[in-house]
Tab-separated table of C-alpha atoms and ligand atoms in Angstrom:
chain	number	residue	atom	x	y	z
A	313	MET	CA	115.604	-1.054	31.330
A	314	ALA	CA	114.345	-3.101	34.300
A	315	LYS	CA	116.630	-5.883	35.191
A	316	ALA	CA	114.988	-9.269	34.801
A	317	LYS	CA	114.738	-11.337	37.938
A	318	ARG	CA	117.734	-13.567	38.294
A	319	ARG	CA	117.030	-17.070	37.260
A	320	LYS	CA	119.654	-19.495	38.246
A	321	LEU	CA	120.497	-22.810	36.824
A	322	PHE	CA	119.850	-25.661	39.240
A	323	PRO	CA	121.874	-28.876	39.231
A	324	CYS	CA	118.851	-30.677	37.731
A	325	GLY	CA	119.089	-28.521	34.625
A	326	HIS	CA	115.957	-26.453	35.262
A	327	ARG	CA	116.123	-22.700	35.618
A	328	GLY	CA	114.318	-20.760	38.311
A	329	GLN	CA	114.481	-18.675	41.433
A	330	GLY	CA	115.030	-19.557	45.068
A	331	GLN	CA	117.013	-22.126	46.954
A	332	VAL	CA	115.480	-25.186	45.386
A	333	CYS	CA	114.079	-25.978	41.989
A	334	HIS	CA	110.312	-25.615	42.311
A	335	ARG	CA	109.647	-27.805	39.341
A	336	CYS	CA	111.535	-30.699	40.853
A	337	ALA	CA	110.097	-30.049	44.321
A	338	GLN	CA	106.595	-30.193	42.880
A	339	GLU	CA	107.329	-33.371	40.994
A	340	ALA	CA	108.773	-34.989	44.104
A	341	GLU	CA	105.667	-34.077	46.053
A	342	ALA	CA	103.419	-35.549	43.383
A	343	ARG	CA	105.493	-38.709	43.437
A	344	ASN	CA	105.177	-38.978	47.213
A	345	GLU	CA	101.439	-38.537	47.011
A	346	LYS	CA	101.225	-41.222	44.394
A	347	GLN	CA	103.326	-43.536	46.512
A	348	SER	CA	101.170	-43.135	49.594
A	349	GLU	CA	98.084	-43.648	47.446
A	350	LYS	CA	99.689	-46.801	46.164
A	351	ALA	CA	100.517	-47.965	49.671
A	352	GLN	CA	96.956	-47.344	50.804
A	353	TRP	CA	95.638	-49.240	47.829
A	354	ALA	CA	98.063	-52.112	48.457
A	355	ALA	CA	96.880	-52.334	52.062
A	356	THR	CA	93.286	-52.961	50.973
A	357	PHE	CA	94.286	-56.344	49.543
A	358	ARG	CA	94.823	-57.748	53.032
A	359	GLU	CA	91.059	-57.880	53.470
A	360	ASP	CA	90.434	-59.906	50.346
A	361	VAL	CA	89.451	-63.560	50.588
A	362	VAL	CA	91.041	-64.284	47.212
A	363	ASP	CA	94.224	-62.873	45.746
A	364	LEU	CA	93.397	-59.831	43.638
A	365	THR	CA	96.816	-58.195	43.682
A	366	HIS	CA	97.657	-59.046	40.065
A	367	LEU	CA	94.507	-57.460	38.662
A	368	PRO	CA	93.713	-54.032	37.200
A	369	LYS	CA	92.020	-51.682	39.638
A	370	ASN	CA	88.602	-51.711	37.990
A	371	VAL	CA	88.591	-55.519	38.064
A	372	VAL	CA	89.536	-55.531	41.746
A	373	ILE	CA	86.687	-53.172	42.597
A	374	LYS	CA	84.120	-55.164	40.643
A	375	ALA	CA	85.375	-58.479	41.986
A	376	ARG	CA	85.106	-57.188	45.554
A	377	HIS	CA	81.576	-56.037	44.890
A	378	ILE	CA	80.588	-59.525	43.735
A	379	ILE	CA	82.501	-61.256	46.548
A	380	ASN	CA	80.797	-59.065	49.142
A	381	GLY	CA	77.457	-59.884	47.595
A	382	LEU	CA	78.136	-63.606	47.735
A	383	GLN	CA	79.201	-63.301	51.364
A	384	GLU	CA	75.886	-61.629	52.035
A	385	GLN	CA	74.199	-64.703	50.561
A	386	GLN	CA	73.283	-63.060	47.276
A	387	ASP	CA	72.490	-65.546	44.548
A	388	TYR	CA	75.390	-65.962	42.106
A	389	ARG	CA	72.877	-65.844	39.249
A	390	ARG	CA	72.252	-62.240	40.170
A	391	TYR	CA	75.764	-61.603	38.891
A	392	LYS	CA	75.203	-63.717	35.761
A	393	GLY	CA	77.160	-66.576	37.276
A	394	LYS	CA	76.996	-69.936	35.549
A	395	ARG	CA	77.996	-73.433	36.514
A	396	LEU	CA	80.757	-74.941	34.431
A	397	ARG	CA	79.511	-77.661	32.152
A	398	HIS	CA	82.323	-80.048	33.047
A	399	ASN	CA	82.245	-79.309	36.765
A	400	ARG	CA	78.880	-78.378	38.191
A	401	PHE	CA	80.418	-77.426	41.522
A	402	VAL	CA	82.405	-74.608	39.982
A	403	ILE	CA	80.598	-71.372	39.230
A	404	SER	CA	82.017	-68.787	36.872
A	405	ILE	CA	80.901	-65.202	37.340
A	406	PRO	CA	81.847	-62.532	34.792
A	407	VAL	CA	83.664	-59.632	36.464
A	408	THR	CA	84.497	-57.678	33.322
A	409	ARG	CA	84.676	-58.760	29.723
A	410	HIS	CA	88.114	-60.187	30.373
A	411	TYR	CA	87.913	-61.580	33.876
A	412	ARG	CA	85.933	-64.291	35.614
A	413	LEU	CA	85.462	-64.979	39.281
A	414	LEU	CA	85.582	-68.692	39.931
A	415	CYS	CA	83.658	-69.937	42.931
A	416	ARG	CA	83.053	-73.315	44.458
A	417	ASP	CA	79.590	-74.427	45.452
A	418	HIS	CA	79.696	-75.784	48.981
A	419	GLY	CA	75.992	-76.468	49.060
A	420	SER	CA	74.718	-73.776	51.369
A	421	LEU	CA	77.365	-71.318	50.332
A	422	VAL	CA	79.311	-70.209	47.302
A	423	VAL	CA	82.971	-69.618	48.098
A	424	PRO	CA	85.066	-67.368	45.828
A	425	GLU	CA	88.330	-69.076	44.860
A	426	ALA	CA	90.090	-66.954	42.245
A	427	VAL	CA	89.767	-64.254	39.643
A	428	ILE	CA	91.264	-65.303	36.352
A	429	SER	CA	91.536	-63.736	32.955
A	430	HIS	CA	89.406	-64.926	30.114
A	431	GLU	CA	92.504	-66.410	28.479
A	432	ASP	CA	93.377	-68.467	31.567
A	433	TYR	CA	89.774	-69.491	31.848
A	434	ASN	CA	89.769	-70.894	28.332
A	435	VAL	CA	92.958	-72.813	29.089
A	436	CYS	CA	91.236	-74.327	32.144
A	437	LYS	CA	88.454	-75.746	30.031
A	438	PRO	CA	89.173	-79.293	28.931
A	439	GLY	CA	88.927	-79.796	25.201
A	440	GLY	CA	89.236	-76.062	24.482
B	1320	ZN	ZN1	114.546	-29.104	38.518
């Protein structure tokens, strides 16, 4: 009967061969990769003209797309932007179903001010 390869018990509780637990080593590597991805992603926020750090990734990407467009003098209406009824100088542009990009009309240019959730947006509206 062939002797099975020795599997030792590592301090982590996994069993395996070699000096270190490969399962844990692999997991650690995956974690490191994720962390550097996260750091790279976090660094991209430094370029933003409005704070997008609190938003889900897909919202950030869409918001940036719209903001870039506005900076290139694209018409806000191209992004389905609308002026608020109670403040004609504020333009609300839908980013996703749940988020709006609020911009201020400075005459010759539309300046992005904040991305807010639909819930916050409704709170902002006077009289509900
Ligand atoms: Zn392990």
